[in-house]
PDB file of C-alpha atoms in Angstrom:
ATOM      1  CA  MET A   1      48.969  42.801 -41.994  1.00  0.00           C
ATOM      2  CA  THR A   2      47.155  44.789 -38.748  1.00  0.00           C
ATOM      3  CA  SER A   3      45.630  47.936 -37.906  1.00  0.00           C
ATOM      4  CA  ASN A   4      46.962  47.731 -34.224  1.00  0.00           C
ATOM      5  CA  LEU A   5      49.759  49.837 -33.691  1.00  0.00           C
ATOM      6  CA  LYS A   6      50.315  48.664 -30.508  1.00  0.00           C
ATOM      7  CA  LEU A   7      51.010  45.247 -31.713  1.00  0.00           C
ATOM      8  CA  LEU A   8      53.995  45.837 -33.282  1.00  0.00           C
ATOM      9  CA  CYS A   9      57.652  46.568 -32.039  1.00  0.00           C
ATOM     10  CA  ASN A  10      60.463  48.413 -33.858  1.00  0.00           C
ATOM     11  CA  PHE A  11      58.061  49.870 -35.797  1.00  0.00           C
ATOM     12  CA  VAL A  12      59.458  52.209 -39.217  1.00  0.00           C
ATOM     13  CA  GLU A  13      57.028  54.793 -40.372  1.00  0.00           C
ATOM     14  CA  ILE A  14      57.065  54.468 -44.171  1.00  0.00           C
ATOM     15  CA  PHE A  15      54.861  54.620 -47.242  1.00  0.00           C
ATOM     16  CA  LEU A  16      55.241  51.168 -49.118  1.00  0.00           C
ATOM     17  CA  GLY A  17      52.376  51.293 -51.520  1.00  0.00           C
ATOM     18  CA  THR A  18      49.140  50.133 -51.153  1.00  0.00           C
ATOM     19  CA  VAL A  19      46.805  47.504 -50.794  1.00  0.00           C
ATOM     20  CA  ARG A  20      44.010  46.270 -52.831  1.00  0.00           C
ATOM     21  CA  PHE A  21      40.779  44.509 -50.772  1.00  0.00           C
ATOM     22  CA  GLY A  22      38.411  41.993 -52.423  1.00  0.00           C
ATOM     23  CA  ASN A  23      35.957  45.314 -52.699  1.00  0.00           C
ATOM     24  CA  ASP A  24      38.385  47.003 -55.211  1.00  0.00           C
ATOM     25  CA  GLN A  25      39.034  49.571 -52.160  1.00  0.00           C
ATOM     26  CA  PHE A  26      42.848  50.608 -51.830  1.00  0.00           C
ATOM     27  CA  VAL A  27      44.443  51.007 -48.544  1.00  0.00           C
ATOM     28  CA  PRO A  28      47.731  52.683 -48.480  1.00  0.00           C
ATOM     29  CA  ILE A  29      50.771  50.450 -46.362  1.00  0.00           C
ATOM     30  CA  LEU A  30      51.817  53.029 -43.763  1.00  0.00           C
ATOM     31  CA  GLY A  31      54.732  51.338 -42.716  1.00  0.00           C
ATOM     32  CA  TYR A  32      56.085  48.008 -40.836  1.00  0.00           C
ATOM     33  CA  GLY A  33      57.015  46.274 -37.851  1.00  0.00           C
ATOM     34  CA  ASP A  34      57.975  43.383 -35.534  1.00  0.00           C
ATOM     35  CA  PHE A  35      54.891  40.928 -33.888  1.00  0.00           C
ATOM     36  CA  VAL A  36      55.841  39.651 -30.868  1.00  0.00           C
ATOM     37  CA  GLN A  37      54.038  36.798 -29.339  1.00  0.00           C
ATOM     38  CA  GLY A  38      55.481  35.056 -26.568  1.00  0.00           C
ATOM     39  CA  ASN A  39      58.516  33.132 -28.141  1.00  0.00           C
ATOM     40  CA  VAL A  40      57.165  33.558 -31.901  1.00  0.00           C
ATOM     41  CA  THR A  41      58.615  36.775 -33.584  1.00  0.00           C
ATOM     42  CA  ILE A  42      57.458  37.674 -37.315  1.00  0.00           C
ATOM     43  CA  ASN A  43      59.196  40.096 -38.848  1.00  0.00           C
ATOM     44  CA  ARG A  44      58.015  43.221 -41.097  1.00  0.00           C
ATOM     45  CA  VAL A  45      54.370  43.437 -40.235  1.00  0.00           C
ATOM     46  CA  TYR A  46      52.945  45.694 -42.310  1.00  0.00           C
ATOM     47  CA  TYR A  47      50.708  48.734 -40.572  1.00  0.00           C
ATOM     48  CA  VAL A  48      47.539  49.392 -42.769  1.00  0.00           C
ATOM     49  CA  GLU A  49      45.008  51.826 -41.545  1.00  0.00           C
ATOM     50  CA  GLY A  50      41.265  50.853 -41.436  1.00  0.00           C
ATOM     51  CA  LEU A  51      41.336  46.753 -41.347  1.00  0.00           C
ATOM     52  CA  ASN A  52      39.053  45.115 -39.285  1.00  0.00           C
ATOM     53  CA  GLN A  53      41.226  42.101 -38.732  1.00  0.00           C
ATOM     54  CA  ASN A  54      44.387  41.191 -38.667  1.00  0.00           C
ATOM     55  CA  LEU A  55      46.074  39.181 -41.918  1.00  0.00           C
ATOM     56  CA  PHE A  56      48.549  37.087 -42.365  1.00  0.00           C
ATOM     57  CA  SER A  57      49.515  35.609 -45.544  1.00  0.00           C
ATOM     58  CA  VAL A  58      50.148  31.491 -45.082  1.00  0.00           C
ATOM     59  CA  GLY A  59      52.173  31.742 -48.457  1.00  0.00           C
ATOM     60  CA  GLN A  60      53.909  34.232 -47.978  1.00  0.00           C
ATOM     61  CA  PHE A  61      55.298  32.926 -44.782  1.00  0.00           C
ATOM     62  CA  CYS A  62      56.191  29.360 -46.086  1.00  0.00           C
ATOM     63  CA  ASP A  63      57.979  31.442 -48.829  1.00  0.00           C
ATOM     64  CA  ALA A  64      60.192  33.594 -46.233  1.00  0.00           C
ATOM     65  CA  ASP A  65      63.186  30.669 -45.968  1.00  0.00           C
ATOM     66  CA  LEU A  66      62.798  30.647 -41.874  1.00  0.00           C
ATOM     67  CA  GLU A  67      65.525  29.469 -40.190  1.00  0.00           C
ATOM     68  CA  ALA A  68      64.682  26.545 -37.797  1.00  0.00           C
ATOM     69  CA  THR A  69      65.957  26.432 -34.078  1.00  0.00           C
ATOM     70  CA  PRO A  70      69.628  25.028 -33.381  1.00  0.00           C
ATOM     71  CA  THR A  71      67.508  22.222 -31.157  1.00  0.00           C
ATOM     72  CA  GLN A  72      65.228  21.573 -34.085  1.00  0.00           C
ATOM     73  CA  ALA A  73      68.099  21.504 -36.784  1.00  0.00           C
ATOM     74  CA  TRP A  74      70.559  19.001 -34.700  1.00  0.00           C
ATOM     75  CA  LEU A  75      66.935  17.179 -33.555  1.00  0.00           C
ATOM     76  CA  TRP A  76      66.026  16.362 -37.186  1.00  0.00           C
ATOM     77  CA  HIS A  77      69.919  15.780 -38.013  1.00  0.00           C
ATOM     78  CA  ARG A  78      70.032  12.867 -35.467  1.00  0.00           C
ATOM     79  CA  ARG A  79      66.688  11.531 -37.217  1.00  0.00           C
ATOM     80  CA  LEU A  80      67.886  11.213 -40.381  1.00  0.00           C
ATOM     81  CA  SER A  81      71.084   9.115 -39.205  1.00  0.00           C
ATOM     82  CA  HIS A  82      73.678  12.398 -39.366  1.00  0.00           C
ATOM     83  CA  LEU A  83      72.451  13.644 -42.769  1.00  0.00           C
ATOM     84  CA  ASN A  84      74.575  16.191 -44.329  1.00  0.00           C
ATOM     85  CA  PHE A  85      72.772  19.608 -43.632  1.00  0.00           C
ATOM     86  CA  ASP A  86      72.620  20.546 -47.363  1.00  0.00           C
ATOM     87  CA  TYR A  87      70.921  17.478 -47.578  1.00  0.00           C
ATOM     88  CA  ILE A  88      68.179  17.779 -45.151  1.00  0.00           C
ATOM     89  CA  ASN A  89      67.673  20.913 -46.366  1.00  0.00           C
ATOM     90  CA  LEU A  90      66.805  19.857 -50.025  1.00  0.00           C
ATOM     91  CA  LEU A  91      64.757  17.051 -48.430  1.00  0.00           C
ATOM     92  CA  SER A  92      62.711  20.141 -47.092  1.00  0.00           C
ATOM     93  CA  LYS A  93      62.419  22.257 -50.098  1.00  0.00           C
ATOM     94  CA  LYS A  94      60.990  18.976 -51.979  1.00  0.00           C
ATOM     95  CA  GLU A  95      59.173  17.975 -49.255  1.00  0.00           C
ATOM     96  CA  ILE A  96      60.233  14.350 -49.351  1.00  0.00           C
ATOM     97  CA  VAL A  97      60.459  13.206 -45.628  1.00  0.00           C
ATOM     98  CA  ILE A  98      57.110  13.553 -44.210  1.00  0.00           C
ATOM     99  CA  GLY A  99      56.639  15.793 -40.916  1.00  0.00           C
ATOM    100  CA  LEU A 100      59.953  17.453 -42.013  1.00  0.00           C
ATOM    101  CA  PRO A 101      59.225  21.326 -41.102  1.00  0.00           C
ATOM    102  CA  LYS A 102      59.603  23.195 -44.257  1.00  0.00           C
ATOM    103  CA  LEU A 103      62.536  25.455 -43.028  1.00  0.00           C
ATOM    104  CA  LYS A 104      66.082  26.086 -42.920  1.00  0.00           C
ATOM    105  CA  TYR A 105      68.114  24.079 -41.473  1.00  0.00           C
ATOM    106  CA  VAL A 106      71.595  25.667 -40.505  1.00  0.00           C
ATOM    107  CA  LYS A 107      74.622  23.567 -38.866  1.00  0.00           C
ATOM    108  CA  ASP A 108      75.764  26.114 -36.310  1.00  0.00           C
ATOM    109  CA  GLN A 109      78.593  23.730 -35.111  1.00  0.00           C
ATOM    110  CA  LEU A 110      80.694  20.783 -35.539  1.00  0.00           C
ATOM    111  CA  CYS A 111      78.853  17.148 -34.876  1.00  0.00           C
ATOM    112  CA  SER A 112      79.865  15.515 -31.645  1.00  0.00           C
ATOM    113  CA  SER A 113      79.325  12.313 -33.344  1.00  0.00           C
ATOM    114  CA  TYR A 114      81.198  13.123 -36.209  1.00  0.00           C
ATOM    115  CA  GLU A 115      84.430  14.598 -34.348  1.00  0.00           C
ATOM    116  CA  LEU A 116      84.518  11.425 -32.045  1.00  0.00           C
ATOM    117  CA  SER A 117      84.502   9.147 -35.467  1.00  0.00           C
ATOM    118  CA  LYS A 118      87.526  11.394 -36.738  1.00  0.00           C
ATOM    119  CA  ALA A 119      89.417  11.117 -33.233  1.00  0.00           C
ATOM    120  CA  LYS A 120      92.744   9.129 -33.083  1.00  0.00           C
ATOM    121  CA  ARG A 121      94.258   6.784 -30.331  1.00  0.00           C
ATOM    122  CA  SER A 122      97.551   8.089 -29.370  1.00  0.00           C
ATOM    123  CA  SER A 123     100.050   6.066 -30.708  1.00  0.00           C
ATOM    124  CA  PHE A 124     101.582   3.111 -28.128  1.00  0.00           C
ATOM    125  CA  LYS A 125     104.983   4.233 -27.030  1.00  0.00           C
ATOM    126  CA  LEU A 126     108.219   2.429 -28.717  1.00  0.00           C
ATOM    127  CA  LYS A 127     109.862   0.015 -26.371  1.00  0.00           C
ATOM    128  CA  ASP A 128     113.673   0.785 -25.688  1.00  0.00           C
ATOM    129  CA  VAL A 129     114.185  -2.981 -24.914  1.00  0.00           C
ATOM    130  CA  PRO A 130     112.668  -5.735 -26.987  1.00  0.00           C
ATOM    131  CA  SER A 131     110.287  -8.449 -24.911  1.00  0.00           C
ATOM    132  CA  SER A 132     112.080 -11.244 -25.960  1.00  0.00           C
ATOM    133  CA  LYS A 133     116.107 -11.619 -26.116  1.00  0.00           C
ATOM    134  CA  GLY A 134     116.268 -14.108 -28.926  1.00  0.00           C
ATOM    135  CA  ARG A 135     114.521 -15.599 -32.005  1.00  0.00           C
ATOM    136  CA  LEU A 136     112.199 -17.570 -31.496  1.00  0.00           C
ATOM    137  CA  ASN A 137     112.032 -17.082 -27.468  1.00  0.00           C
ATOM    138  CA  LEU A 138     108.227 -15.160 -28.054  1.00  0.00           C
ATOM    139  CA  LEU A 139     105.853 -15.814 -31.171  1.00  0.00           C
ATOM    140  CA  HIS A 140     102.341 -14.155 -31.565  1.00  0.00           C
ATOM    141  CA  MET A 141      99.925 -16.134 -33.590  1.00  0.00           C
ATOM    142  CA  ASP A 142      96.443 -15.948 -34.716  1.00  0.00           C
ATOM    143  CA  LEU A 143      93.896 -17.557 -37.166  1.00  0.00           C
ATOM    144  CA  CYS A 144      91.643 -15.852 -39.799  1.00  0.00           C
ATOM    145  CA  GLY A 145      88.526 -17.083 -41.159  1.00  0.00           C
ATOM    146  CA  LEU A 146      86.197 -18.202 -41.882  1.00  0.00           C
ATOM    147  CA  ILE A 147      87.493 -16.345 -45.860  1.00  0.00           C
ATOM    148  CA  ARG A 148      84.360 -16.037 -48.162  1.00  0.00           C
ATOM    149  CA  VAL A 149      86.830 -17.223 -51.273  1.00  0.00           C
ATOM    150  CA  ALA A 150      88.766 -20.237 -51.194  1.00  0.00           C
ATOM    151  CA  SER A 151      92.150 -19.927 -52.264  1.00  0.00           C
ATOM    152  CA  ILE A 152      93.009 -22.304 -55.515  1.00  0.00           C
ATOM    153  CA  ASN A 153      93.366 -25.137 -53.054  1.00  0.00           C
ATOM    154  CA  GLY A 154      90.413 -25.037 -51.451  1.00  0.00           C
ATOM    155  CA  LYS A 155      91.437 -23.503 -48.511  1.00  0.00           C
ATOM    156  CA  LYS A 156      89.638 -20.986 -45.937  1.00  0.00           C
ATOM    157  CA  TYR A 157      91.628 -20.288 -42.998  1.00  0.00           C
ATOM    158  CA  ILE A 158      94.856 -18.404 -42.731  1.00  0.00           C
ATOM    159  CA  MET A 159      97.435 -18.745 -39.571  1.00  0.00           C
ATOM    160  CA  VAL A 160      99.895 -15.405 -39.048  1.00  0.00           C
ATOM    161  CA  ILE A 161     102.315 -16.610 -36.644  1.00  0.00           C
ATOM    162  CA  VAL A 162     105.001 -13.576 -36.188  1.00  0.00           C
ATOM    163  CA  ASP A 163     108.184 -13.503 -34.243  1.00  0.00           C
ATOM    164  CA  ASP A 164     108.655 -11.175 -31.725  1.00  0.00           C
ATOM    165  CA  TYR A 165     112.609 -10.593 -31.654  1.00  0.00           C
ATOM    166  CA  SER A 166     113.080 -10.564 -35.485  1.00  0.00           C
ATOM    167  CA  ARG A 167     109.230  -9.654 -36.831  1.00  0.00           C
ATOM    168  CA  TYR A 168     109.470 -12.313 -39.751  1.00  0.00           C
ATOM    169  CA  THR A 169     106.421 -14.016 -40.384  1.00  0.00           C
ATOM    170  CA  TRP A 170     104.885 -17.071 -41.215  1.00  0.00           C
ATOM    171  CA  THR A 171     101.567 -17.627 -43.341  1.00  0.00           C
ATOM    172  CA  LEU A 172      99.887 -21.238 -43.171  1.00  0.00           C
ATOM    173  CA  PHE A 173      97.018 -22.119 -44.876  1.00  0.00           C
ATOM    174  CA  LEU A 174      94.043 -24.466 -43.572  1.00  0.00           C
ATOM    175  CA  HIS A 175      91.177 -26.501 -45.073  1.00  0.00           C
ATOM    176  CA  SER A 176      89.126 -26.041 -41.617  1.00  0.00           C
ATOM    177  CA  LYS A 177      89.682 -24.705 -38.077  1.00  0.00           C
ATOM    178  CA  ASP A 178      90.208 -28.237 -36.586  1.00  0.00           C
ATOM    179  CA  GLU A 179      93.521 -28.538 -38.267  1.00  0.00           C
ATOM    180  CA  THR A 180      95.301 -26.225 -36.333  1.00  0.00           C
ATOM    181  CA  PRO A 181      96.552 -28.212 -33.552  1.00  0.00           C
ATOM    182  CA  GLU A 182      98.352 -30.742 -35.715  1.00  0.00           C
ATOM    183  CA  VAL A 183      99.515 -27.867 -38.439  1.00  0.00           C
ATOM    184  CA  LEU A 184     100.618 -25.916 -35.405  1.00  0.00           C
ATOM    185  CA  LYS A 185     102.671 -28.591 -33.955  1.00  0.00           C
ATOM    186  CA  ASP A 186     104.313 -29.671 -37.036  1.00  0.00           C
ATOM    187  CA  PHE A 187     104.816 -26.044 -37.455  1.00  0.00           C
ATOM    188  CA  LEU A 188     106.823 -25.419 -33.996  1.00  0.00           C
ATOM    189  CA  MET A 189     108.791 -28.856 -34.596  1.00  0.00           C
ATOM    190  CA  MET A 190     110.236 -27.755 -37.954  1.00  0.00           C
ATOM    191  CA  ILE A 191     111.024 -24.360 -36.928  1.00  0.00           C
ATOM    192  CA  GLN A 192     112.462 -25.301 -33.950  1.00  0.00           C
ATOM    193  CA  ARG A 193     114.744 -27.857 -35.596  1.00  0.00           C
ATOM    194  CA  ASN A 194     115.327 -25.670 -38.745  1.00  0.00           C
ATOM    195  CA  LEU A 195     116.729 -22.617 -36.530  1.00  0.00           C
ATOM    196  CA  GLN A 196     118.036 -24.193 -33.809  1.00  0.00           C
ATOM    197  CA  ALA A 197     116.122 -22.291 -31.375  1.00  0.00           C
ATOM    198  CA  PRO A 198     113.774 -23.064 -28.511  1.00  0.00           C
ATOM    199  CA  VAL A 199     110.150 -21.544 -28.859  1.00  0.00           C
ATOM    200  CA  ILE A 200     109.593 -20.366 -25.449  1.00  0.00           C
ATOM    201  CA  THR A 201     106.041 -18.568 -25.424  1.00  0.00           C
ATOM    202  CA  VAL A 202     103.437 -18.384 -27.435  1.00  0.00           C
ATOM    203  CA  LEU A 203     100.720 -15.638 -27.516  1.00  0.00           C
ATOM    204  CA  THR A 204      97.266 -16.536 -29.100  1.00  0.00           C
ATOM    205  CA  ASN A 205      93.692 -14.760 -28.473  1.00  0.00           C
ATOM    206  CA  ARG A 206      93.382 -18.220 -26.359  1.00  0.00           C
ATOM    207  CA  GLY A 207      90.602 -18.936 -29.035  1.00  0.00           C
ATOM    208  CA  THR A 208      89.757 -22.872 -28.712  1.00  0.00           C
ATOM    209  CA  GLU A 209      92.007 -23.419 -32.063  1.00  0.00           C
ATOM    210  CA  PHE A 210      94.754 -23.066 -29.684  1.00  0.00           C
ATOM    211  CA  LEU A 211      93.222 -24.178 -26.132  1.00  0.00           C
ATOM    212  CA  ASN A 212      92.500 -27.369 -26.393  1.00  0.00           C
ATOM    213  CA  LYS A 213      93.815 -30.864 -24.841  1.00  0.00           C
ATOM    214  CA  THR A 214      96.110 -31.457 -28.200  1.00  0.00           C
ATOM    215  CA  LEU A 215      97.674 -28.299 -28.244  1.00  0.00           C
ATOM    216  CA  ASN A 216      97.895 -28.260 -23.853  1.00  0.00           C
ATOM    217  CA  ALA A 217      99.620 -31.568 -23.961  1.00  0.00           C
ATOM    218  CA  PHE A 218     102.604 -30.545 -27.030  1.00  0.00           C
ATOM    219  CA  PHE A 219     103.195 -27.430 -25.070  1.00  0.00           C
ATOM    220  CA  LYS A 220     103.418 -29.530 -21.931  1.00  0.00           C
ATOM    221  CA  GLU A 221     105.730 -31.328 -23.109  1.00  0.00           C
ATOM    222  CA  GLU A 222     108.158 -28.863 -25.323  1.00  0.00           C
ATOM    223  CA  GLY A 223     108.224 -26.667 -22.412  1.00  0.00           C
ATOM    224  CA  ILE A 224     106.244 -24.311 -24.122  1.00  0.00           C
ATOM    225  CA  GLU A 225     104.565 -21.008 -22.051  1.00  0.00           C
ATOM    226  CA  HIS A 226     101.259 -20.676 -23.428  1.00  0.00           C
TER     227      HIS A 226
END
């Protein structure tokens, strides 16, 4: 409330009742306007004649459901690990977070991080011509593990081998990573013998389980490119 009409913008002259002071004096409220001080605007400030000082109600101000600025809203959204705005308002209302202003937080746009997390990569174009011209020409393989839960036989590693031409997949189980060279050698010898077809190229992630002296010598002997 103020008695200085010059401080109020957009003044509306209307009788809104009376105000009772501590000395039991009743004073009429003759209108209201907006008080502007720099970047701060307080709406609906009452005009009361005869006041010696401007009066400000902290309780009414806190209960006015004021909105945070977009900068404030998104700042707290990031500070709280991109928390939903409904939960931010709940935390503010119940004063659970120290330092969180008691304001209304409004989402005025989509979160850029949320949009990025939901984005999808374009699919790879399908090949008109296969990379390989026959079965076993090209094998893709990888070793998965260490798996937390062992198999019935106590094995915690899985080697997956895919034939590029037929997409046929083999799955081999290993106790440990260092079994890879011998298991792979036995598999390649067996599959070439059974299918009567040579393995020409092997593609791996070139980890130490595939890139070692044992397999290097075997690939060289069999004429397999790695």
